[in-house]
Amino acid sequence: MKNINGKTVLTLGVIAFTLILAFILNGALDSYVRRILNLCAIYAIISLSLNLVNGFTGMFSLGQAGFMAIGAYAVAIFTVPAELRASGFYLEPMMPLLANIELPLIAALLLGGLLAALVAFVIGFPVLRLRGDYLAIATLGFSEIIRILFTNMQSVTNGALGIKNVPQLSNMFLIYLAAVITIALLHLLLTSSYGRALKAIREDEIVAEAMGINLLKHKLAAFVISAFFAGVGGGLYGALLGTVDPKNFIFTLTYNFVLIIVLGGLGSISGTVIASFIITIGMEWLRFFDEPLKLFGIEILIFRPGLRMVVFSVLLMVIVLFFQKGIMGQREISFDMLRRIPLRFGKRREDR
Amino acid sequence: MILRTENLTMRFGGVTAVDSLNLNVPEGGVFAIIGPNGAGKTTAFNMITGAYAPTGGRIFFEDKDITARRPDAITKAGIARTFQNIRLFKDLTVFENVITAKHLHLKSNLLQAVFRIPGISPYSAEERTFRRQTDELLEKLGLSDQRDAISSSLPYGRQRKLEIARALATEPKLLLLDEPAAGMNPQETEELARFIERVRNEFRLTILLIEHHMDLVMDISEYIYVMDFGVNIARGAPAEIQGDPKVISAYLGSGE
C-alpha cells in the first residue's frame, strides 16, 4: 500500500511540475515557440483520442478531423464577442437564435466535446458494425460530410468564409492542463476493467465476445470518448488559430494524427505524447524543405512547397516498413521502468 | 437438463452442416461429441455459443431459449468455451488473459471505473475481488508460476490450460471444450484427461467436449454423441459406442 502511495505522490509531482513549467514558460517564451509548444499539446490530445480507438480498441477510424471540426466550430460560434459577429457574417447574417449567445471558452470547449460525442454516438451504431477497411472508409466519409455541411450552413458557420475574430488562446498553462487531464482520464480508463475489455477486443474480437464482452457497447464507448477528446482538442485548435474555416478540417488533417500514433506506438499513451512533440516540432523545423534552396549557385528544383509532406510520407513508410511497433510499441513509461534503467547498468557491472 | 437442443439445423447454402441435432445434456458430468472431420461438431458448438444463428431448431440452456442470442449474452448466461486452435490474447500476460474474462461480472459503470475514488465508487473493491479471484484460479490450476509471462510464450500444453482457465474465470455452469487434446502426445493427453476431471469436480460444472482422440473420450466421458455428415448417427455410453457398427463404419469406411 505504501508503494502505491509513493507512486501516487510521484505522479502528482510530475503533473505539478509540468503545469508549473508550462506556467513559467508561458511568460518566458516568445510567441512563436509558445505557439508550437501549444500545438504539440493539442496534437497530443487529439492523437491520444485517435489512439484510444485505433491503438487500444483495434478499430481503424479516420474521422478525427470531423470531430475536431465540431469542437472548433463550437468554440468559434460561441466565443466570438457578439458585437464582432455581424462584421464577419456579411453574406448572410448569423442565425438570430445563436447570434447573441456568448460562452466562456471552457464551456464552449466542453460543449464542443459533448456535441462531437453525441454525433459519434449517433453514427457509431451503424458504422461500428463495419470492420477494418470499411470502418476507415465510413469514418473518412463522415469527416468529409461534416466539413461539407459546415461549408454550407451559411447562417451558422459562415460557410466557406469561416469565422474570424475567435479570441485567441495562447495560455500554455490552460492548454497543458487540458492535455494533462486528457492523459490522466485515458490512463484511468485504460487501466480499468473497461480498458482490459477494449484491449481484448483489439487482440481478438471473437474471443472477447465469447468472454462475455458486448462488442458494440464497448466499441461505441471507445468511439464516443475518442470523439469527445477530439472535439475538445479541435476546440483548442480553433482557439489557437484564431480563425476557423472548413478548409482547416480536410481529411488530410487526420493523417497527421495517424502518423503520430503509428510513430509513437499503437496502444501507448506515453509514445503518443512523445511522437506528438516530435512530429509537431519536426513539421516546423522541416519547413526549409518548402523553401527554394540554392546550392553552389544552382537551384535545387525539388525544394519547393510540398516537399515537407513528401519527407513526412517517406518517414511514415520507413516506420511502417522497419519500425512497425513505433517508439514505444504497447509499452508505457512508468516509474518502475525508469527505476530499472540504473539497475540494468548496475547488473552489467557486476557481471563484468 | 442443463442444455437441450431441438432439431438444431445449420445450412450453408446447399450444404447441411448440422441436420436436426437433438442433444440432451443433464447437469454434472462430462459429455462428448465425436465424429470424423467435417461432421459438423464445431458448427454445433458455434450455434450453441451464439457465433452462428441456426437456420432451424432451438437451443435451451437451463430451460431458457437461448437460440441465436449474442455470444456475450450466452456467456453471461453461463456457457463458456475454448477454441479448436488456441486463441489467447497473445500480447497480454497470463494474469491479464484471465482477469479480462472477469469483466462480465463488473457492476461499476464506466464513470465509476474511471473516477475510482475509494469510498464513493464501488470499482476499487470490485477490482480487488477480481484480482484475488484471478490469482486463486491461477494457483488452483497451477499457472501462478507464470502469472506475468506473455501468454504466447507459454508451452503448448500450458496455453491449453490457460485457455481453460480463462473460460473458467467467467464462472460458467457449462464448459464447452473444442478439441482440447488437439496436437498433444499420449502422455499430454493423459494429463489433460485428469485435468478435465479435476476441473469438473472442483468447479462443479458440466463439460461438453468435441474430440478426435478416442482414448481421451472413452476415458473421461459418460455419454457420447457420434456425428457424421451433420447427422447424429449414434449415442450412448462409451462401451456401447465402441461396439456400434455405424460408428465403426463412419470412422473406418464401410468396406465396400
Coordinates of C-alpha atoms in Angstrom, one line a residue:
Chain A
M1 CA 0.0 0.0 0.0
K2 CA 2.9 2.3 0.9
N3 CA 4.4 1.7 -2.5
I4 CA 1.2 2.8 -4.3
N5 CA 1.1 5.9 -2.2
G6 CA 4.7 6.7 -3.1
K7 CA 3.9 6.3 -6.8
T8 CA 0.8 8.5 -6.5
V9 CA 2.8 11.2 -4.8
L10 CA 5.4 10.9 -7.6
T11 CA 2.8 11.1 -10.3
L12 CA 1.2 14.1 -8.8
G13 CA 4.7 15.7 -8.5
V14 CA 5.3 15.1 -12.2
I15 CA 1.9 16.6 -13.1
A16 CA 2.5 19.7 -10.8
F17 CA 6.0 20.1 -12.3
T18 CA 4.6 20.0 -15.9
L19 CA 1.9 22.6 -15.1
I20 CA 4.3 24.9 -13.2
L21 CA 6.8 24.6 -16.1
A22 CA 4.0 25.4 -18.5
F23 CA 3.1 28.4 -16.4
I24 CA 6.6 29.7 -16.2
L25 CA 7.4 29.1 -19.9
N26 CA 4.2 30.9 -20.8
G27 CA 5.8 34.1 -19.7
A28 CA 9.3 33.4 -20.7
L29 CA 9.0 32.2 -24.3
D30 CA 8.4 34.2 -27.4
S31 CA 5.0 33.8 -29.1
Y32 CA 6.4 31.6 -32.0
V33 CA 7.9 28.9 -29.8
R34 CA 4.9 29.1 -27.4
R35 CA 2.6 28.6 -30.3
I36 CA 4.5 25.5 -31.4
L37 CA 4.6 24.0 -27.9
N38 CA 0.9 24.7 -27.6
L39 CA 0.3 22.9 -30.8
C40 CA 2.3 19.9 -29.5
A41 CA 0.0 19.6 -26.5
I42 CA -3.2 20.0 -28.7
Y43 CA -1.9 17.4 -31.1
A44 CA -1.2 15.1 -28.2
I45 CA -4.8 15.4 -27.0
I46 CA -6.2 14.6 -30.5
S47 CA -3.7 11.8 -31.2
L48 CA -4.5 10.2 -27.8
S49 CA -8.2 10.3 -28.8
L50 CA -7.4 8.5 -32.0
N51 CA -5.1 6.0 -30.3
L52 CA -7.9 5.1 -28.0
V53 CA -9.9 3.8 -31.0
N54 CA -7.1 2.7 -33.3
G55 CA -4.4 1.6 -30.9
F56 CA -6.2 0.3 -27.9
T57 CA -9.5 -1.0 -29.3
G58 CA -8.1 -2.1 -32.6
M59 CA -10.6 -0.4 -34.9
F60 CA -9.4 1.7 -37.8
S61 CA -11.1 5.1 -37.7
L62 CA -10.1 8.1 -39.8
G63 CA -12.8 10.5 -38.6
Q64 CA -10.8 12.7 -36.2
A65 CA -10.9 15.8 -38.5
G66 CA -14.7 15.7 -38.4
F67 CA -14.9 15.6 -34.7
M68 CA -12.3 18.3 -34.4
A69 CA -14.3 20.5 -36.7
I70 CA -17.4 20.1 -34.5
G71 CA -15.3 21.2 -31.4
A72 CA -13.6 24.0 -33.3
Y73 CA -16.9 25.4 -34.6
A74 CA -18.5 25.2 -31.1
V75 CA -15.7 27.4 -29.8
A76 CA -15.8 29.7 -32.8
I77 CA -19.6 30.2 -32.8
F78 CA -19.9 30.8 -29.1
T79 CA -16.8 32.6 -28.0
V80 CA -16.6 35.4 -30.7
P81 CA -17.8 38.6 -28.9
A82 CA -21.4 39.2 -30.1
E83 CA -20.7 42.7 -31.3
L84 CA -18.0 41.4 -33.7
R85 CA -20.1 38.7 -35.3
A86 CA -22.1 40.9 -37.7
S87 CA -19.0 42.1 -39.5
G88 CA -17.9 38.5 -40.2
F89 CA -21.2 37.2 -41.3
Y90 CA -21.7 39.7 -44.1
L91 CA -23.0 37.3 -46.8
E92 CA -25.8 36.1 -44.6
P93 CA -26.4 37.2 -41.0
M94 CA -25.9 34.8 -38.2
M95 CA -29.0 32.8 -37.2
P96 CA -30.7 35.0 -34.6
L97 CA -31.0 32.1 -32.2
L98 CA -27.2 31.9 -31.9
A99 CA -26.2 35.5 -32.6
N100 CA -26.3 36.6 -29.0
I101 CA -25.2 33.6 -27.1
E102 CA -21.7 34.0 -25.7
L103 CA -20.0 31.3 -23.7
P104 CA -16.7 31.3 -21.8
L105 CA -14.0 29.3 -23.6
I106 CA -14.1 26.4 -21.2
A107 CA -17.9 26.0 -21.5
A108 CA -17.6 26.1 -25.3
L109 CA -14.8 23.5 -25.2
L110 CA -16.9 21.1 -23.2
L111 CA -19.9 21.8 -25.4
G112 CA -17.8 21.1 -28.5
G113 CA -16.6 17.8 -26.9
L114 CA -20.1 16.8 -25.9
L115 CA -21.5 17.6 -29.4
A116 CA -18.8 15.6 -31.0
A117 CA -19.5 12.7 -28.6
L118 CA -23.2 12.9 -29.5
V119 CA -22.5 12.8 -33.2
A120 CA -20.2 9.9 -32.6
F121 CA -22.9 8.1 -30.7
V122 CA -25.5 8.6 -33.5
I123 CA -23.2 7.5 -36.3
G124 CA -21.5 4.8 -34.2
F125 CA -24.5 2.5 -34.2
P126 CA -24.4 1.8 -37.9
V127 CA -20.8 2.4 -38.6
L128 CA -19.2 0.3 -35.8
R129 CA -20.8 -2.8 -37.2
L130 CA -18.2 -2.5 -40.0
R131 CA -14.8 -3.8 -39.6
G132 CA -11.3 -2.9 -40.7
D133 CA -11.1 -1.0 -44.0
Y134 CA -14.8 -0.5 -44.2
L135 CA -14.9 1.4 -40.9
A136 CA -11.9 3.5 -42.1
I137 CA -13.8 4.5 -45.3
A138 CA -17.1 5.2 -43.4
T139 CA -15.4 7.4 -40.8
L140 CA -13.4 9.2 -43.5
G141 CA -16.6 9.8 -45.4
F142 CA -18.2 11.1 -42.2
S143 CA -15.5 13.6 -41.6
E144 CA -15.9 15.0 -45.2
I145 CA -19.6 15.1 -44.7
I146 CA -19.2 17.2 -41.6
R147 CA -16.8 19.6 -43.4
I148 CA -19.2 20.0 -46.3
L149 CA -22.2 20.5 -44.0
F150 CA -20.2 23.3 -42.3
T151 CA -19.3 24.8 -45.6
N152 CA -23.0 25.1 -46.5
M153 CA -24.6 26.1 -43.2
Q154 CA -24.0 29.7 -44.0
S155 CA -26.0 31.3 -41.2
V156 CA -24.4 29.1 -38.5
T157 CA -20.8 28.7 -39.6
N158 CA -20.5 31.5 -42.1
G159 CA -19.7 28.9 -44.8
A160 CA -16.5 29.0 -46.7
L161 CA -15.7 32.4 -45.3
G162 CA -15.0 30.9 -41.9
I163 CA -15.3 32.6 -38.6
K164 CA -12.7 35.1 -37.7
N165 CA -12.0 37.1 -34.5
V166 CA -12.1 34.0 -32.3
P167 CA -10.4 35.2 -29.1
Q168 CA -7.0 33.7 -29.4
L169 CA -5.8 31.3 -26.8
S170 CA -2.1 31.3 -26.2
N171 CA -2.1 30.4 -22.5
M172 CA 0.2 27.4 -22.2
F173 CA -1.0 26.7 -18.7
L174 CA -4.5 26.1 -19.8
I175 CA -3.6 24.0 -22.9
Y176 CA -1.2 21.9 -20.9
L177 CA -3.8 21.5 -18.2
A178 CA -6.2 20.1 -20.8
A179 CA -3.5 17.7 -22.0
V180 CA -2.7 16.5 -18.5
I181 CA -6.4 15.9 -17.8
T182 CA -6.8 14.0 -21.1
I183 CA -3.8 11.8 -20.3
A184 CA -5.0 11.2 -16.7
L185 CA -8.5 10.3 -17.7
L186 CA -7.4 8.0 -20.5
H187 CA -4.8 6.3 -18.2
L188 CA -7.5 5.7 -15.6
L189 CA -9.9 4.3 -18.3
L190 CA -7.3 2.1 -19.9
T191 CA -6.0 0.6 -16.6
S192 CA -9.6 -0.2 -15.5
S193 CA -11.5 -3.4 -16.3
Y194 CA -13.1 -1.5 -19.3
G195 CA -9.6 -0.8 -20.6
R196 CA -8.8 -4.5 -20.4
A197 CA -12.0 -5.2 -22.3
L198 CA -11.0 -2.8 -25.1
K199 CA -7.6 -4.4 -25.4
A200 CA -9.3 -7.8 -25.5
I201 CA -11.4 -6.6 -28.4
R202 CA -8.2 -5.4 -30.1
E203 CA -6.5 -8.8 -29.6
D204 CA -9.3 -11.0 -30.8
E205 CA -12.9 -9.8 -31.3
I206 CA -14.4 -13.3 -31.4
V207 CA -12.7 -14.4 -28.2
A208 CA -13.6 -11.1 -26.5
E209 CA -17.2 -11.7 -27.3
A210 CA -17.0 -15.3 -26.2
M211 CA -15.7 -14.0 -22.8
G212 CA -18.9 -12.0 -22.4
I213 CA -17.8 -8.6 -23.6
N214 CA -20.5 -6.8 -25.5
L215 CA -18.7 -5.7 -28.6
L216 CA -21.0 -2.9 -29.8
K217 CA -21.3 -1.4 -26.4
H218 CA -17.6 -1.3 -25.7
K219 CA -16.6 -0.1 -29.2
L220 CA -19.3 2.6 -29.1
A221 CA -18.0 3.7 -25.7
A222 CA -14.4 4.0 -27.0
F223 CA -15.6 5.8 -30.1
V224 CA -17.7 8.3 -28.2
I225 CA -15.0 9.0 -25.7
S226 CA -12.5 9.4 -28.5
A227 CA -14.8 11.9 -30.2
F228 CA -15.2 13.9 -27.0
F229 CA -11.5 14.4 -26.7
A230 CA -11.1 15.1 -30.4
G231 CA -13.9 17.7 -30.0
V232 CA -12.1 19.4 -27.1
G233 CA -8.8 19.2 -29.0
G234 CA -10.4 20.7 -32.1
G235 CA -11.8 23.5 -29.9
L236 CA -8.4 24.3 -28.6
Y237 CA -7.0 24.1 -32.1
G238 CA -9.6 26.6 -33.3
A239 CA -8.9 28.9 -30.4
L240 CA -5.1 28.6 -31.0
L241 CA -5.6 29.6 -34.7
G242 CA -8.0 32.4 -34.0
T243 CA -9.9 31.6 -37.2
V244 CA -11.9 28.6 -38.0
D245 CA -12.7 27.7 -41.6
P246 CA -13.8 24.5 -43.2
K247 CA -10.6 24.1 -45.2
N248 CA -8.7 23.6 -41.9
F249 CA -10.5 20.3 -41.5
I250 CA -9.9 18.5 -44.7
F251 CA -9.4 14.7 -44.1
T252 CA -5.7 15.0 -44.6
L253 CA -5.5 16.7 -41.2
T254 CA -6.3 13.3 -39.7
Y255 CA -3.2 11.8 -41.3
N256 CA -1.0 13.9 -39.0
F257 CA -2.5 12.1 -36.1
V258 CA -2.3 8.7 -37.8
L259 CA 1.4 9.4 -38.3
I260 CA 1.8 10.4 -34.7
I261 CA 0.1 7.3 -33.2
V262 CA 2.0 4.9 -35.6
L263 CA 5.3 6.6 -34.8
G264 CA 4.6 6.7 -31.0
G265 CA 3.2 3.2 -30.9
L266 CA -0.4 2.0 -31.4
G267 CA -1.6 1.3 -27.9
S268 CA 0.9 3.5 -25.9
I269 CA -0.1 6.8 -24.2
S270 CA 3.5 7.9 -23.5
G271 CA 4.5 7.0 -27.0
T272 CA 1.7 9.2 -28.4
V273 CA 2.7 12.1 -26.3
I274 CA 6.4 11.8 -27.3
A275 CA 5.5 11.4 -31.0
S276 CA 3.2 14.5 -30.9
F277 CA 6.2 16.6 -29.9
I278 CA 8.5 15.0 -32.4
I279 CA 6.1 15.4 -35.3
T280 CA 4.8 18.9 -34.5
I281 CA 8.2 20.3 -33.9
G282 CA 9.5 18.4 -36.9
M283 CA 6.8 19.9 -39.1
E284 CA 8.1 23.3 -38.2
W285 CA 11.7 22.5 -38.3
L286 CA 11.4 20.9 -41.7
R287 CA 9.9 24.0 -43.2
F288 CA 13.1 24.7 -45.0
F289 CA 12.2 21.9 -47.4
D290 CA 9.4 24.0 -48.6
E291 CA 11.6 26.9 -49.4
P292 CA 13.7 27.3 -52.6
L293 CA 17.2 26.2 -51.9
K294 CA 20.4 27.2 -53.8
L295 CA 23.4 25.0 -53.5
F296 CA 26.6 26.3 -55.2
G297 CA 24.5 28.8 -57.2
I298 CA 22.3 26.1 -58.6
E299 CA 18.7 26.0 -57.6
I300 CA 17.7 22.5 -56.4
L301 CA 14.4 22.0 -58.1
I302 CA 12.7 19.6 -55.7
F303 CA 12.9 22.2 -52.9
R304 CA 9.5 23.8 -53.3
P305 CA 6.3 24.0 -51.3
G306 CA 5.1 20.4 -50.6
L307 CA 8.4 18.7 -50.2
R308 CA 7.9 18.7 -46.5
M309 CA 4.9 16.5 -46.9
V310 CA 6.9 14.2 -49.2
V311 CA 9.5 13.9 -46.4
F312 CA 6.8 13.0 -43.9
S313 CA 5.3 10.4 -46.2
V314 CA 8.7 8.8 -46.6
L315 CA 9.1 8.9 -42.8
L316 CA 5.8 7.1 -42.4
M317 CA 6.8 4.5 -44.9
V318 CA 10.1 3.9 -43.2
I319 CA 8.2 3.5 -39.9
V320 CA 5.7 1.1 -41.3
L321 CA 8.5 -1.0 -43.0
F322 CA 11.1 -1.0 -40.4
F323 CA 9.7 0.1 -37.0
Q324 CA 6.3 -1.4 -37.0
K325 CA 5.9 -1.0 -33.3
G326 CA 6.9 2.7 -33.2
I327 CA 8.8 4.3 -30.4
M328 CA 7.0 2.6 -27.5
G329 CA 5.1 -0.3 -29.0
Q330 CA 2.4 -1.0 -26.5
R331 CA 4.6 -0.2 -23.5
E332 CA 4.3 2.9 -21.3
I333 CA 6.9 4.9 -19.5
S334 CA 6.4 4.2 -15.8
F335 CA 8.4 4.8 -12.6
D336 CA 9.1 1.1 -12.4
M337 CA 10.6 1.2 -15.9
L338 CA 12.7 4.3 -15.0
R339 CA 13.9 2.6 -11.8
R340 CA 15.0 -0.4 -13.8
I341 CA 17.4 1.6 -16.0
P342 CA 20.1 2.2 -13.4
L343 CA 19.6 -1.4 -12.2
R344 CA 20.4 -2.6 -15.7
F345 CA 23.7 -0.8 -15.7
G346 CA 24.5 -2.0 -12.2
K347 CA 23.9 -5.6 -13.3
R348 CA 26.3 -5.2 -16.2
R349 CA 29.0 -4.0 -13.9
E350 CA 28.5 -7.0 -11.6
D351 CA 28.7 -9.4 -14.5
R352 CA 31.9 -7.9 -15.8
Chain B
M1 CA -31.3 -30.8 -18.5
I2 CA -28.7 -28.1 -18.4
L3 CA -28.5 -28.0 -22.2
R4 CA -31.1 -29.2 -24.7
T5 CA -31.2 -28.8 -28.5
E6 CA -34.3 -29.5 -30.6
N7 CA -33.8 -30.3 -34.2
L8 CA -30.8 -27.9 -34.4
T9 CA -30.0 -27.4 -38.0
M10 CA -27.4 -25.3 -39.9
R11 CA -27.4 -24.9 -43.7
F12 CA -24.7 -23.1 -45.5
G13 CA -26.1 -22.6 -49.0
G14 CA -26.8 -26.1 -50.2
V15 CA -24.7 -27.8 -47.6
T16 CA -26.3 -29.0 -44.4
A17 CA -23.6 -28.9 -41.8
V18 CA -25.7 -29.9 -39.0
D19 CA -29.0 -31.8 -39.5
S20 CA -31.7 -32.0 -36.8
L21 CA -29.3 -32.4 -33.9
N22 CA -31.0 -33.3 -30.6
L23 CA -28.7 -33.0 -27.6
N24 CA -29.8 -33.7 -24.0
V25 CA -27.1 -32.8 -21.6
P26 CA -28.0 -33.3 -17.9
E27 CA -26.3 -31.4 -15.2
G28 CA -22.9 -32.6 -14.0
G29 CA -20.5 -34.9 -15.8
V30 CA -18.5 -35.0 -18.9
F31 CA -20.2 -35.4 -22.3
A32 CA -18.6 -35.7 -25.7
I33 CA -19.4 -35.1 -29.4
I34 CA -17.2 -37.2 -31.7
G35 CA -17.2 -37.7 -35.4
P36 CA -14.9 -37.6 -38.4
N37 CA -13.6 -34.3 -39.8
G38 CA -16.4 -32.2 -41.3
A39 CA -19.1 -34.0 -39.3
G40 CA -20.5 -30.6 -38.0
K41 CA -19.2 -30.8 -34.4
T42 CA -17.7 -27.3 -34.3
T43 CA -20.7 -25.9 -36.2
A44 CA -22.9 -27.3 -33.4
F45 CA -20.6 -25.6 -30.9
N46 CA -20.8 -22.3 -32.8
M47 CA -24.5 -22.4 -32.7
I48 CA -24.7 -23.2 -29.0
T49 CA -22.3 -20.3 -28.2
G50 CA -24.1 -17.9 -30.5
A51 CA -21.3 -17.5 -33.1
Y52 CA -23.8 -18.8 -35.7
A53 CA -27.5 -18.3 -35.8
P54 CA -29.0 -21.7 -36.6
T55 CA -31.2 -22.0 -39.7
G56 CA -33.5 -24.3 -37.9
G57 CA -34.3 -25.7 -34.4
R58 CA -33.9 -24.3 -30.9
I59 CA -31.4 -24.3 -28.1
F60 CA -32.4 -24.4 -24.4
F61 CA -30.0 -23.6 -21.6
E62 CA -31.4 -24.4 -18.2
D63 CA -34.8 -24.5 -19.9
K64 CA -34.4 -20.9 -21.2
D65 CA -34.4 -20.4 -25.0
I66 CA -31.1 -19.0 -26.0
T67 CA -31.3 -19.7 -29.7
A68 CA -29.4 -17.0 -31.8
R69 CA -28.6 -14.8 -28.8
R70 CA -25.4 -12.9 -29.0
P71 CA -22.3 -14.7 -27.8
D72 CA -21.6 -12.4 -24.9
A73 CA -25.2 -12.8 -23.7
I74 CA -24.8 -16.6 -23.8
T75 CA -21.5 -16.4 -21.9
K76 CA -23.2 -14.2 -19.3
A77 CA -26.0 -16.8 -19.0
G78 CA -23.3 -19.4 -18.1
I79 CA -21.8 -21.1 -21.1
A80 CA -18.1 -20.7 -21.7
R81 CA -15.9 -22.1 -24.4
T82 CA -12.4 -22.8 -25.6
F83 CA -11.4 -22.8 -29.3
Q84 CA -10.1 -25.6 -31.5
N85 CA -6.9 -23.6 -32.4
I86 CA -5.9 -22.0 -29.2
R87 CA -7.0 -18.3 -29.2
L88 CA -5.4 -16.5 -26.3
F89 CA -4.9 -12.7 -26.1
K90 CA -1.3 -13.2 -27.3
D91 CA 0.2 -9.9 -26.3
L92 CA -1.3 -9.9 -22.8
T93 CA 0.1 -11.7 -19.8
V94 CA -1.3 -14.9 -18.3
F95 CA -2.9 -12.8 -15.5
E96 CA -4.4 -10.3 -17.9
N97 CA -5.8 -13.0 -20.1
V98 CA -7.7 -14.5 -17.1
I99 CA -8.8 -11.2 -15.4
T100 CA -10.2 -10.0 -18.8
A101 CA -12.8 -12.7 -18.5
K102 CA -13.9 -11.3 -15.2
H103 CA -15.1 -8.2 -16.9
L104 CA -18.6 -9.5 -17.5
H105 CA -19.1 -9.6 -13.7
L106 CA -18.3 -6.0 -13.3
K107 CA -21.1 -3.9 -11.9
S108 CA -19.5 -0.5 -11.8
N109 CA -20.2 1.7 -14.8
L110 CA -17.6 3.4 -17.0
L111 CA -17.6 6.6 -15.0
Q112 CA -17.3 4.8 -11.7
A113 CA -14.3 2.8 -13.2
V114 CA -12.6 6.0 -14.4
F115 CA -13.3 8.1 -11.3
R116 CA -12.4 5.4 -8.9
I117 CA -12.4 7.3 -5.7
P118 CA -12.4 4.8 -2.8
G119 CA -15.5 5.1 -0.6
I120 CA -17.6 6.8 -3.4
S121 CA -17.0 4.4 -6.3
P122 CA -17.5 0.7 -5.8
Y123 CA -15.0 0.0 -8.5
S124 CA -11.8 -0.4 -6.4
A125 CA -13.4 -3.0 -4.3
E126 CA -14.6 -4.9 -7.3
E127 CA -11.2 -4.7 -8.9
R128 CA -9.6 -6.1 -5.8
T129 CA -12.0 -9.0 -5.8
F130 CA -11.3 -9.8 -9.4
R131 CA -7.5 -9.7 -8.8
R132 CA -7.9 -12.1 -5.8
Q133 CA -10.1 -14.4 -7.7
T134 CA -7.8 -14.5 -10.7
D135 CA -4.8 -15.3 -8.5
E136 CA -6.7 -18.0 -6.8
L137 CA -7.8 -19.5 -10.1
L138 CA -4.2 -19.5 -11.4
E139 CA -3.0 -21.0 -8.2
K140 CA -5.6 -23.8 -8.3
L141 CA -4.8 -24.6 -11.9
G142 CA -1.0 -24.5 -11.4
L143 CA -0.4 -21.5 -13.6
S144 CA 0.7 -19.0 -11.0
D145 CA 4.4 -19.5 -11.5
Q146 CA 4.0 -17.9 -15.0
R147 CA 1.5 -15.3 -13.9
D148 CA 3.3 -12.4 -15.5
A149 CA 4.6 -14.2 -18.6
I150 CA 3.3 -13.1 -22.0
S151 CA 0.7 -15.8 -22.9
S152 CA 2.1 -16.7 -26.3
S153 CA 5.5 -17.5 -24.7
L154 CA 3.9 -20.5 -22.8
P155 CA 4.5 -24.0 -23.9
Y156 CA 1.6 -25.5 -25.8
G157 CA 0.1 -27.6 -23.1
R158 CA 0.0 -24.7 -20.7
Q159 CA -1.6 -22.5 -23.3
R160 CA -4.4 -25.0 -23.4
K161 CA -4.7 -24.9 -19.7
L162 CA -4.6 -21.1 -19.7
E163 CA -7.4 -21.1 -22.3
I164 CA -9.5 -23.3 -20.0
A165 CA -8.6 -21.1 -17.0
R166 CA -9.8 -18.0 -18.9
A167 CA -13.1 -19.8 -19.7
L168 CA -13.5 -20.8 -16.0
A169 CA -13.0 -17.1 -15.0
T170 CA -16.4 -16.3 -16.5
E171 CA -17.8 -18.7 -13.8
P172 CA -19.7 -20.9 -16.3
K173 CA -22.2 -23.7 -15.5
L174 CA -21.4 -25.4 -18.8
L175 CA -18.0 -25.5 -20.3
L176 CA -17.5 -26.3 -24.0
L177 CA -14.1 -27.6 -25.0
D178 CA -13.4 -27.7 -28.7
E179 CA -10.8 -30.4 -29.3
P180 CA -8.8 -29.8 -26.1
A181 CA -6.2 -32.5 -26.9
A182 CA -5.5 -31.4 -30.5
G183 CA -1.8 -31.6 -31.1
M184 CA -1.0 -33.4 -27.9
N185 CA 1.0 -36.6 -27.5
P186 CA -0.4 -39.6 -25.5
Q187 CA 1.2 -38.5 -22.2
E188 CA 0.0 -34.9 -22.5
T189 CA -3.5 -36.3 -23.4
E190 CA -3.5 -38.4 -20.3
E191 CA -2.6 -35.4 -18.2
L192 CA -5.3 -33.4 -19.8
A193 CA -7.9 -36.1 -19.0
R194 CA -7.0 -35.8 -15.3
F195 CA -7.1 -32.0 -15.6
I196 CA -10.5 -32.0 -17.1
E197 CA -11.8 -34.4 -14.4
R198 CA -10.4 -32.2 -11.7
V199 CA -11.9 -29.1 -13.2
R200 CA -15.3 -30.8 -13.4
N201 CA -15.1 -31.8 -9.8
E202 CA -13.6 -28.7 -8.3
F203 CA -15.8 -26.2 -10.2
R204 CA -18.9 -28.4 -10.1
L205 CA -19.8 -27.8 -13.7
T206 CA -20.9 -29.7 -16.8
I207 CA -18.4 -30.3 -19.5
L208 CA -19.3 -30.9 -23.2
L209 CA -16.3 -31.6 -25.4
I210 CA -15.5 -32.3 -29.0
E211 CA -12.7 -34.6 -29.5
H212 CA -10.8 -36.7 -32.0
H213 CA -8.6 -38.6 -29.5
M214 CA -10.7 -41.7 -28.9
D215 CA -8.8 -42.7 -25.8
L216 CA -9.5 -39.4 -24.1
V217 CA -13.2 -39.5 -25.0
M218 CA -13.6 -43.1 -23.8
D219 CA -11.6 -42.4 -20.7
I220 CA -13.5 -39.4 -19.3
S221 CA -16.9 -39.1 -20.9
E222 CA -20.1 -40.6 -19.5
Y223 CA -22.1 -40.2 -22.6
I224 CA -21.2 -39.8 -26.2
Y225 CA -22.9 -38.4 -29.3
V226 CA -21.5 -39.5 -32.6
M227 CA -21.9 -37.3 -35.7
D228 CA -21.3 -38.0 -39.3
F229 CA -22.1 -35.6 -42.2
G230 CA -24.1 -33.4 -39.9
V231 CA -26.3 -36.3 -38.6
N232 CA -26.3 -37.7 -35.2
I233 CA -25.8 -41.4 -36.0
A234 CA -25.3 -42.9 -32.6
R235 CA -25.4 -42.0 -28.9
G236 CA -24.7 -43.8 -25.7
A237 CA -22.2 -44.8 -23.0
P238 CA -18.5 -45.3 -24.2
A239 CA -18.8 -49.1 -24.2
E240 CA -21.9 -49.0 -26.4
I241 CA -20.4 -46.6 -28.8
Q242 CA -17.2 -48.6 -29.2
G243 CA -19.1 -51.6 -30.5
D244 CA -21.6 -49.8 -32.7
P245 CA -21.2 -50.9 -36.3
K246 CA -22.4 -47.5 -37.6
V247 CA -19.7 -45.7 -35.6
I248 CA -17.1 -48.1 -36.9
S249 CA -18.1 -47.6 -40.5
A250 CA -18.2 -43.8 -40.1
Y251 CA -14.6 -43.8 -38.8
L252 CA -13.1 -46.6 -40.9
G253 CA -15.3 -46.6 -44.0
S254 CA -17.9 -49.3 -44.7
G255 CA -15.6 -51.7 -46.6
E256 CA -17.4 -51.6 -49.9

